[in-house]
Short mmCIF file of C-alpha atoms in Angstrom, two decimals:
data_model
loop_
_atom_site.label_atom_id
_atom_site.label_comp_id
_atom_site.label_asym_id
_atom_site.label_seq_id
_atom_site.Cartn_x
_atom_site.Cartn_y
_atom_site.Cartn_z
CA MET A 1 -38.14 -6.73 -24.51
CA THR A 2 -36.29 -7.87 -21.07
CA ARG A 3 -35.10 -11.10 -23.04
CA GLN A 4 -32.99 -8.07 -25.36
CA LEU A 5 -31.82 -6.58 -22.52
CA ILE A 6 -30.85 -9.60 -20.77
CA LEU A 7 -29.12 -11.36 -24.21
CA ALA A 8 -27.08 -7.40 -24.30
CA THR A 9 -26.20 -7.72 -21.38
CA LEU A 10 -24.60 -10.38 -21.00
CA LEU A 11 -23.05 -9.77 -24.17
CA GLY A 12 -21.91 -7.53 -23.26
CA VAL A 13 -19.72 -8.96 -19.59
CA SER A 14 -18.74 -11.32 -22.21
CA ALA A 15 -16.85 -9.34 -24.58
CA SER A 16 -15.25 -7.09 -22.05
CA VAL A 17 -13.91 -10.78 -19.76
CA ALA A 18 -12.97 -11.50 -23.79
CA HIS A 19 -11.19 -7.98 -24.57
CA ALA A 20 -9.63 -8.12 -21.29
CA GLU A 21 -5.63 -8.52 -21.15
CA VAL A 22 -5.17 -11.71 -18.85
CA VAL A 23 -1.04 -11.27 -18.10
CA SER A 24 0.42 -15.53 -18.16
CA PRO A 25 1.90 -17.73 -15.84
CA THR A 26 5.11 -17.25 -17.66
CA ALA A 27 4.88 -13.44 -18.72
CA VAL A 28 4.03 -11.03 -15.65
CA VAL A 29 6.01 -8.63 -14.85
CA ALA A 30 7.79 -8.10 -11.82
CA ASN A 31 9.73 -5.14 -10.26
CA GLU A 32 12.98 -5.59 -8.65
CA TYR A 33 10.99 -5.97 -5.55
CA GLY A 34 9.07 -8.69 -6.71
CA GLU A 35 6.49 -6.08 -7.36
CA ILE A 36 3.67 -6.41 -9.93
CA SER A 37 1.78 -3.14 -10.57
CA THR A 38 -0.08 -3.99 -13.38
CA SER A 39 -3.38 -6.09 -13.22
CA LEU A 40 -3.60 -10.00 -14.62
CA THR A 41 -6.81 -9.11 -16.22
CA GLY A 42 -7.93 -5.51 -16.44
CA VAL A 43 -10.75 -6.54 -14.86
CA ALA A 44 -11.07 -5.20 -11.41
CA GLY A 45 -11.08 -7.80 -8.29
CA ASP A 46 -14.47 -8.13 -6.57
CA PRO A 47 -13.61 -8.91 -3.06
CA VAL A 48 -16.19 -10.65 -2.26
CA ARG A 49 -15.55 -13.49 -4.75
CA GLY A 50 -11.70 -12.93 -2.65
CA ALA A 51 -12.77 -14.76 0.36
CA GLU A 52 -14.57 -17.03 -1.10
CA VAL A 53 -10.69 -18.86 -2.77
CA MET A 54 -9.34 -17.55 1.25
CA THR A 55 -11.34 -19.87 2.69
CA SER A 56 -12.22 -22.50 -0.01
CA ARG A 57 -9.65 -25.53 0.91
CA SER A 58 -9.41 -26.37 -3.33
CA LEU A 59 -9.21 -22.54 -4.35
CA GLY A 60 -6.60 -20.93 -2.50
CA ASN A 61 -7.01 -22.36 1.50
CA CYS A 62 -4.77 -19.31 2.26
CA ILE A 63 -6.45 -19.60 5.53
CA ALA A 64 -4.50 -22.95 6.47
CA CYS A 65 -1.85 -20.94 6.91
CA HIS A 66 -3.12 -17.49 7.78
CA GLN A 67 -5.23 -16.12 10.88
CA VAL A 68 -7.68 -13.07 9.74
CA THR A 69 -10.05 -12.31 11.76
CA ALA A 70 -12.89 -11.22 9.82
CA LEU A 71 -13.01 -14.52 8.81
CA GLU A 72 -13.05 -16.08 12.20
CA GLU A 73 -16.94 -17.60 11.00
CA PHE A 74 -14.81 -19.98 9.01
CA PRO A 75 -12.71 -22.43 11.24
CA PHE A 76 -9.27 -23.74 11.75
CA HIS A 77 -7.34 -21.31 10.98
CA GLY A 78 -3.55 -21.53 10.63
CA GLU A 79 -0.77 -20.66 11.76
CA VAL A 80 2.18 -21.55 9.81
CA GLY A 81 2.37 -17.35 7.88
CA PRO A 82 1.95 -14.36 9.85
CA SER A 83 -1.84 -13.09 10.93
CA LEU A 84 -3.15 -10.75 7.76
CA ASP A 85 -4.96 -8.35 9.70
CA GLY A 86 -3.74 -5.80 9.02
CA ALA A 87 -2.57 -6.81 5.91
CA GLY A 88 -3.78 -4.12 3.57
CA ALA A 89 -2.40 -1.55 5.59
CA ARG A 90 1.08 -2.41 5.07
CA TRP A 91 1.08 -3.48 1.57
CA ASP A 92 -0.21 -1.99 -1.63
CA GLU A 93 -1.48 -3.08 -4.18
CA ALA A 94 1.54 -3.60 -6.41
CA ALA A 95 2.87 -5.39 -3.32
CA MET A 96 0.21 -7.50 -2.77
CA ARG A 97 0.31 -8.94 -5.92
CA GLY A 98 3.25 -9.87 -6.11
CA ILE A 99 3.03 -12.06 -2.65
CA VAL A 100 0.48 -13.66 -4.01
CA VAL A 101 1.57 -14.43 -7.82
CA ASN A 102 5.16 -15.34 -5.56
CA ALA A 103 5.88 -14.46 -2.46
CA LYS A 104 9.43 -16.62 -2.91
CA ALA A 105 10.33 -13.10 -4.85
CA ILE A 106 9.48 -11.09 -1.77
CA PHE A 107 10.24 -13.77 0.62
CA PRO A 108 12.96 -15.89 -0.68
CA GLU A 109 13.55 -18.47 2.37
CA SER A 110 8.88 -18.06 2.43
CA VAL A 111 7.43 -21.74 3.17
CA MET A 112 4.12 -19.90 0.83
CA PRO A 113 4.22 -21.76 -2.97
CA SER A 114 3.39 -19.37 -5.42
CA PHE A 115 0.10 -19.15 -7.06
CA TYR A 116 0.19 -18.20 -10.55
CA LYS A 117 3.56 -20.55 -11.50
CA VAL A 118 3.54 -22.68 -13.85
CA ASP A 119 7.57 -23.92 -13.92
CA GLY A 120 10.62 -24.52 -12.00
CA PHE A 121 9.23 -27.20 -10.23
CA THR A 122 10.86 -30.29 -8.56
CA ARG A 123 8.84 -33.72 -9.35
CA PRO A 124 5.61 -31.37 -10.31
CA GLY A 125 2.86 -34.22 -9.91
CA ASP A 126 -0.94 -34.43 -11.11
CA ALA A 127 -2.64 -32.10 -8.19
CA PHE A 128 -2.60 -34.53 -5.48
CA THR A 129 -2.37 -38.41 -6.97
CA GLY A 130 1.29 -38.64 -5.89
CA LYS A 131 1.54 -38.88 -9.65
CA ALA A 132 3.50 -37.15 -12.00
CA ALA A 133 2.27 -34.41 -13.50
CA PRO A 134 0.79 -35.59 -17.39
CA GLY A 135 1.79 -32.52 -18.87
CA ALA A 136 1.24 -28.29 -18.54
CA LEU A 137 0.06 -27.41 -15.28
CA ASP A 138 -2.61 -25.35 -14.47
CA PRO A 139 -1.49 -22.54 -12.20
CA LEU A 140 -2.68 -23.05 -8.32
CA LEU A 141 -5.04 -19.99 -9.57
CA THR A 142 -7.01 -18.52 -12.28
CA ALA A 143 -5.57 -14.93 -12.85
CA GLN A 144 -8.99 -13.41 -12.09
CA ASP A 145 -8.42 -15.26 -9.20
CA ILE A 146 -5.83 -13.43 -7.88
CA GLU A 147 -6.49 -9.70 -8.76
CA ASP A 148 -10.11 -10.92 -6.18
CA VAL A 149 -7.47 -12.53 -3.39
CA VAL A 150 -5.75 -8.88 -4.18
CA ALA A 151 -8.63 -7.43 -3.60
CA TYR A 152 -9.91 -8.81 -0.31
CA LEU A 153 -6.93 -8.45 1.20
CA LEU A 154 -6.50 -4.70 0.44
CA THR A 155 -9.37 -4.39 2.63
CA LEU A 156 -8.01 -5.62 5.93
CA THR A 157 -6.65 -2.12 6.90
CA ASP A 158 -7.64 -3.19 10.88
CA MET B 1 -36.80 -19.32 30.37
CA THR B 2 -37.40 -20.87 34.09
CA GLY B 3 -34.75 -21.00 36.33
CA GLN B 4 -34.20 -24.30 35.60
CA THR B 5 -33.62 -23.96 31.81
CA LYS B 6 -31.35 -21.56 32.24
CA ARG B 7 -29.15 -23.31 33.99
CA VAL B 8 -29.77 -26.94 32.01
CA VAL B 9 -28.73 -24.91 29.26
CA VAL B 10 -25.55 -23.56 30.77
CA ALA B 11 -24.73 -26.77 31.86
CA MET B 12 -24.80 -27.87 28.15
CA ALA B 13 -23.38 -25.02 26.93
CA ALA B 14 -20.07 -25.72 29.63
CA LEU B 15 -19.54 -29.23 29.08
CA ALA B 16 -19.30 -28.30 25.31
CA LEU B 17 -17.24 -26.17 25.55
CA THR B 18 -15.07 -28.95 27.65
CA ALA B 19 -15.79 -30.83 25.26
CA SER B 20 -14.60 -28.63 22.34
CA SER B 21 -11.54 -28.00 24.50
CA LEU B 22 -10.65 -31.53 24.68
CA ALA B 23 -10.61 -32.08 21.45
CA VAL B 24 -8.39 -29.28 19.94
CA TRP B 25 -5.22 -29.11 22.87
CA ALA B 26 -2.85 -31.15 22.71
CA ASP B 27 -1.10 -31.68 26.21
CA GLU B 28 2.58 -30.90 24.34
CA ASP B 29 3.98 -31.23 28.18
CA ALA B 30 2.01 -35.04 29.06
CA ASP B 31 4.52 -37.89 29.75
CA LEU B 32 4.22 -40.93 28.34
CA VAL B 33 4.68 -44.35 30.19
CA VAL B 34 3.10 -47.53 28.13
CA ASN B 35 1.57 -49.85 30.21
CA GLY B 36 2.45 -48.28 33.50
CA GLU B 37 5.99 -49.87 32.86
CA ILE B 38 7.48 -48.82 29.76
CA GLU B 39 8.64 -45.51 30.31
CA MET B 40 9.08 -43.75 26.50
CA VAL B 41 11.23 -40.77 26.12
CA VAL B 42 8.93 -38.46 24.07
CA ARG B 43 11.45 -35.05 24.80
CA THR B 44 15.30 -34.75 24.59
CA ASP B 45 17.96 -32.92 23.50
CA ALA B 46 18.69 -33.28 20.12
CA PRO B 47 21.43 -35.01 18.95
CA ALA B 48 24.18 -32.76 17.87
CA HIS B 49 24.33 -33.66 14.07
CA LEU B 50 21.28 -32.04 13.50
CA ASP B 51 23.52 -29.23 13.74
CA GLY B 52 21.30 -27.22 16.16
CA ALA B 53 18.41 -27.14 13.16
CA VAL B 54 15.92 -28.19 15.95
CA ARG B 55 17.43 -28.00 20.13
CA THR B 56 14.91 -30.87 21.56
CA ILE B 57 13.53 -33.45 19.45
CA TYR B 58 9.76 -34.58 19.91
CA SER B 59 8.53 -37.58 19.78
CA GLY B 60 4.63 -37.18 17.61
CA TRP B 61 2.75 -38.40 20.38
CA VAL B 62 3.28 -35.31 22.03
CA PHE B 63 0.95 -33.32 19.48
CA ARG B 64 -1.96 -35.50 19.56
CA GLN B 65 -4.73 -35.11 20.94
CA ASP B 66 -5.76 -36.25 24.96
CA ASP B 67 -7.60 -38.74 23.26
CA THR B 68 -4.83 -40.16 20.98
CA GLN B 69 -2.36 -40.00 23.79
CA ALA B 70 -4.30 -42.22 26.30
CA MET B 71 -4.56 -45.26 23.39
CA GLN B 72 -1.14 -45.95 23.24
CA MET B 73 -0.84 -46.09 27.00
CA ASP B 74 -2.40 -49.56 27.31
CA ASP B 75 -1.80 -52.18 24.78
CA PHE B 76 -5.66 -53.11 25.20
CA ASP B 77 -6.89 -49.50 23.44
CA ASN B 78 -4.41 -49.10 20.93
CA PRO B 79 -6.11 -51.28 17.73
CA GLY B 80 -1.88 -51.50 16.55
CA MET B 81 -1.26 -54.05 19.38
CA LEU B 82 -3.62 -56.24 17.72
CA PHE B 83 -1.87 -56.24 14.81
CA ALA B 84 1.34 -56.47 16.43
CA GLU B 85 0.09 -59.60 17.76
CA GLN B 86 -0.99 -60.91 14.42
CA GLY B 87 3.13 -60.41 13.29
CA GLN B 88 4.33 -61.90 16.63
CA GLU B 89 2.11 -65.11 15.25
CA LEU B 90 3.23 -64.91 11.67
CA PHE B 91 6.80 -64.73 13.47
CA ASN B 92 6.32 -68.50 15.04
CA THR B 93 5.22 -69.82 11.75
CA ALA B 94 6.82 -71.80 8.69
CA MET B 95 6.61 -70.28 6.01
CA GLY B 96 9.14 -71.56 2.16
CA ALA B 97 10.60 -74.15 1.28
CA ASN B 98 12.79 -74.71 3.88
CA GLY B 99 9.30 -75.20 6.81
CA GLU B 100 10.95 -72.80 8.95
CA SER B 101 10.16 -69.97 11.10
CA CYS B 102 11.47 -67.18 11.76
CA ALA B 103 11.34 -68.14 15.32
CA SER B 104 14.22 -71.39 13.64
CA CYS B 105 17.38 -69.01 13.90
CA HIS B 106 15.25 -66.59 16.48
CA THR B 107 15.00 -68.94 19.14
CA ASN B 108 14.74 -66.22 21.55
CA ALA B 109 12.14 -63.09 19.92
CA GLU B 110 13.64 -60.68 22.63
CA ASP B 111 17.26 -60.88 20.95
CA LEU B 112 15.88 -58.59 18.35
CA THR B 113 15.34 -56.19 21.41
CA ARG B 114 17.72 -53.98 19.11
CA VAL B 115 16.53 -54.27 16.08
CA ARG B 116 13.87 -51.68 15.58
CA ALA B 117 16.42 -48.87 17.05
CA THR B 118 18.82 -49.34 15.06
CA TYR B 119 17.71 -49.58 11.43
CA PRO B 120 17.86 -48.31 9.32
CA LYS B 121 21.34 -49.90 9.39
CA TRP B 122 24.53 -50.68 6.81
CA ASP B 123 24.60 -54.62 5.33
CA GLU B 124 28.47 -56.05 5.05
CA ALA B 125 26.60 -58.20 2.27
CA HIS B 126 24.73 -56.56 0.30
CA GLY B 127 26.45 -53.45 0.30
CA ALA B 128 23.76 -51.32 1.14
CA VAL B 129 21.67 -49.80 3.91
CA GLN B 130 19.01 -51.90 5.24
CA THR B 131 15.31 -51.53 6.34
CA VAL B 132 13.78 -53.55 8.83
CA GLU B 133 11.27 -54.27 5.93
CA MET B 134 14.33 -55.67 3.21
CA GLN B 135 15.90 -57.02 6.26
CA VAL B 136 12.93 -59.33 6.40
CA GLN B 137 12.82 -59.61 3.52
CA GLU B 138 15.78 -61.20 3.06
CA CYS B 139 15.12 -63.47 5.57
CA GLN B 140 12.56 -64.95 3.40
CA THR B 141 14.03 -65.49 0.22
CA GLU B 142 17.89 -66.18 1.62
CA SER B 143 17.67 -68.40 4.00
CA MET B 144 14.23 -69.33 4.52
CA GLY B 145 12.98 -70.75 0.47
CA MET B 146 10.06 -68.35 0.10
CA ALA B 147 10.37 -68.13 -3.99
CA GLU B 148 8.98 -64.08 -2.88
CA ALA B 149 9.11 -61.84 0.02
CA TRP B 150 6.14 -60.25 1.52
CA GLY B 151 5.59 -57.21 -0.07
CA GLN B 152 7.83 -53.99 1.53
CA ASN B 153 3.71 -52.87 2.88
CA SER B 154 1.75 -56.07 2.64
CA GLN B 155 -0.27 -56.17 5.45
CA GLU B 156 1.95 -59.58 6.67
CA MET B 157 4.94 -57.20 6.36
CA LEU B 158 3.29 -54.70 8.35
CA ASN B 159 2.48 -56.92 10.80
CA MET B 160 5.75 -57.95 11.07
CA THR B 161 7.09 -55.00 10.94
CA ALA B 162 4.57 -53.65 14.15
CA TYR B 163 5.85 -57.13 16.24
CA ILE B 164 9.80 -56.78 15.84
CA ALA B 165 8.72 -52.74 17.05
CA SER B 166 6.62 -53.76 20.18
CA ILE B 167 9.43 -56.20 21.38
CA GLY B 168 11.84 -52.75 21.69
CA ARG B 169 9.77 -50.24 22.65
CA GLY B 170 11.44 -48.50 25.40
CA GLN B 171 14.54 -48.12 23.35
CA VAL B 172 15.99 -45.25 22.65
CA ILE B 173 17.39 -45.04 19.51
CA ASP B 174 20.51 -44.88 18.31
CA VAL B 175 21.08 -44.37 14.02
CA ALA B 176 24.53 -45.29 12.74
CA ILE B 177 24.93 -42.54 9.97
CA ASP B 178 28.62 -42.27 9.93
CA GLY B 179 30.91 -45.09 7.95
CA PRO B 180 29.43 -46.99 5.07
CA ALA B 181 26.02 -45.42 5.56
CA GLN B 182 27.33 -41.83 5.28
CA ALA B 183 26.90 -41.36 1.22
CA THR B 184 22.69 -42.56 1.97
CA TRP B 185 22.32 -39.90 4.78
CA ASP B 186 23.45 -37.46 3.40
CA ALA B 187 20.78 -38.49 0.53
CA GLY B 188 18.55 -38.76 2.71
CA LYS B 189 19.50 -35.07 3.72
CA GLU B 190 19.68 -33.45 0.58
CA ILE B 191 15.82 -35.23 0.06
CA TYR B 192 14.68 -32.96 3.48
CA TYR B 193 15.35 -30.04 2.28
CA THR B 194 14.36 -30.80 -1.13
CA ARG B 195 11.27 -28.38 -1.80
CA TYR B 196 8.81 -30.61 -4.73
CA GLY B 197 5.90 -30.63 -6.35
CA GLN B 198 3.47 -27.27 -6.66
CA LEU B 199 3.61 -26.28 -3.59
CA GLU B 200 7.83 -26.30 -2.80
CA LEU B 201 7.38 -27.61 -0.09
CA SER B 202 10.29 -29.47 1.89
CA CYS B 203 9.63 -31.64 5.02
CA ALA B 204 11.80 -29.42 6.82
CA ASN B 205 9.48 -26.77 6.03
CA CYS B 206 6.63 -28.48 7.96
CA HIS B 207 8.42 -30.67 10.63
CA GLU B 208 11.29 -28.55 11.10
CA GLN B 209 9.85 -24.61 10.58
CA ASN B 210 6.90 -25.55 11.68
CA TYR B 211 6.35 -28.74 14.31
CA GLY B 212 3.47 -26.59 17.16
CA ASN B 213 2.22 -24.50 14.79
CA TYR B 214 -1.57 -25.76 12.99
CA ILE B 215 -2.31 -26.13 9.37
CA ARG B 216 -5.60 -25.51 9.40
CA ALA B 217 -6.65 -27.97 11.54
CA ASP B 218 -4.12 -30.42 11.83
CA HIS B 219 -1.45 -30.07 14.38
CA LEU B 220 2.39 -30.14 12.15
CA SER B 221 4.41 -32.97 14.58
CA GLN B 222 8.04 -32.80 14.26
CA GLY B 223 7.94 -35.83 11.79
CA GLN B 224 10.04 -38.60 13.96
CA ILE B 225 9.42 -42.10 12.57
CA ASN B 226 9.80 -43.49 15.82
CA GLY B 227 6.40 -44.70 15.86
CA PHE B 228 6.14 -46.55 13.09
CA PRO B 229 5.08 -48.81 11.64
CA THR B 230 1.71 -46.56 13.55
CA TYR B 231 -2.36 -48.01 13.74
CA ARG B 232 -3.71 -43.95 12.27
CA LEU B 233 -7.15 -43.11 13.34
CA LYS B 234 -7.41 -42.00 10.07
CA ASN B 235 -7.66 -44.85 8.25
CA ALA B 236 -8.36 -47.59 11.03
CA ARG B 237 -5.02 -49.52 9.99
CA LEU B 238 -0.96 -49.96 10.53
CA ASN B 239 0.56 -47.61 8.73
CA GLY B 240 4.44 -47.44 7.03
CA THR B 241 7.08 -45.40 7.06
CA HIS B 242 7.41 -44.88 3.62
CA ASN B 243 3.70 -45.00 2.96
CA ARG B 244 3.82 -42.32 5.05
CA PHE B 245 6.16 -40.36 2.98
CA ARG B 246 4.99 -40.90 0.24
CA GLY B 247 1.68 -38.78 2.03
CA CYS B 248 2.91 -36.58 2.38
CA ILE B 249 5.58 -35.29 -1.41
CA ARG B 250 1.13 -36.02 -2.91
CA ASP B 251 0.56 -33.03 -0.65
CA THR B 252 2.92 -31.39 -1.88
CA ARG B 253 0.71 -31.37 -5.12
CA GLY B 254 4.05 -33.70 -5.99
CA GLU B 255 4.96 -37.67 -8.12
CA THR B 256 6.26 -38.86 -4.84
CA PHE B 257 8.76 -42.32 -4.60
CA ALA B 258 7.74 -45.78 -4.35
CA ILE B 259 7.79 -47.27 -1.25
CA GLY B 260 11.66 -49.18 -1.27
CA SER B 261 13.06 -46.64 -3.47
CA ASP B 262 16.35 -46.11 -2.17
CA GLU B 263 15.05 -41.84 -1.76
CA PHE B 264 12.73 -43.68 0.13
CA ILE B 265 15.74 -45.90 1.71
CA ALA B 266 18.02 -42.66 1.99
CA LEU B 267 15.62 -40.03 3.98
CA GLU B 268 14.38 -42.57 6.67
CA LEU B 269 17.96 -43.28 7.60
CA TYR B 270 18.43 -39.35 7.84
CA VAL B 271 15.23 -39.21 9.15
CA ALA B 272 15.30 -41.77 11.94
CA SER B 273 18.56 -39.71 12.92
CA ARG B 274 16.99 -36.85 13.68
CA GLY B 275 14.93 -38.99 15.83
CA ASN B 276 18.67 -39.89 18.58
CA GLY B 277 17.41 -39.75 21.40
CA LEU B 278 13.67 -40.94 21.27
CA THR B 279 12.36 -44.40 21.76
CA VAL B 280 10.51 -47.06 19.85
CA GLU B 281 6.80 -46.26 20.10
CA GLY B 282 5.67 -49.07 17.80
CA PRO B 283 3.28 -49.68 16.71
CA SER B 284 2.07 -45.88 18.24
CA VAL B 285 -1.33 -44.35 17.76
CA ARG B 286 -1.59 -41.20 16.15
CA ASN B 287 -4.98 -39.05 14.38
#
């Protein structure tokens, strides 16, 4: 009985993931201000997982450039970008998603990498090897990573 | 907790604080005098050709931690000087078919004092801008009868360029950017401001717009190359300029240029010129 329930739950989860429409990096639609109102996955972002993406060097590593008081337990916050304290009160969800996907659409001179972009680069490499990219690039973050980060950032209201 | 234990704990906490603040903070206002006699210019007005992009230029030394700074202040503490000494030995060693050493022509090494401060430099005979490494290679194959010159990033070359730099320590950098060198300089400037790789980062994004800021635990410098070749604590060896450029472009998730490529020669000329007014520090110590 228990096993059947678990199986049913697992099937349910995979079915919902399979049915969710993931927007590919080249199909993202932003408005004239760079804001993206539609979720990239249709699955609500998980702010706990978003914090993990923010602080992992192998994922978003957002704190490499941004200071976030709520993430103080993770050492070495950078100073290259603005502090994200209160970011959730400054930007709505569409603007936040637009900034994480492609900040340069909103702030043309921004140093910030575009986390959901796969083309238009000068001398794209094969990750951090220094060699040329062998083929099509994956975006720096997955669609769900982006949704999770956006969900976390929207919690930063102070 | 007894009174004594408490006191010990407090003392330990205080020590830990001191240690961590020493480890984290660079003394950006410190002055650099090597061996108590070579006075370096570690900060000065930016050269006019930077058009106000930065007001002041700084040696990378000012951004390093106190203990790293200290290592460069005395040759006995500077591991890079061991390699410079090996370079001096090579300078006096016969190589190639003609049985000559560098010293056979350059009988007084002091005559090379201005070399590091003025390269890369236009070479009329070759019709191109040459780096110090290219000049050494030219001597080897065209004058000394060596079939094959040292590789640009070989240990011998790093040792030799460390020696040549060490002779010129304290000399004010004055790289020529006009006349026949200008086209190369323009190409280097273009590269400096190009955003490479999947992270779309230019040299300027970090080293012009954000020097002095931290990127995670790294304290960004202006990316000046007056201290090259540089002994890095990170890999405990001498590092050449082009290899360092390569590391930066790699870190943009980009495809790098090759060591010795036309692109890196141009970039070296341009970046060197951004340091006109600083002093030669090679071999310096960096993290």
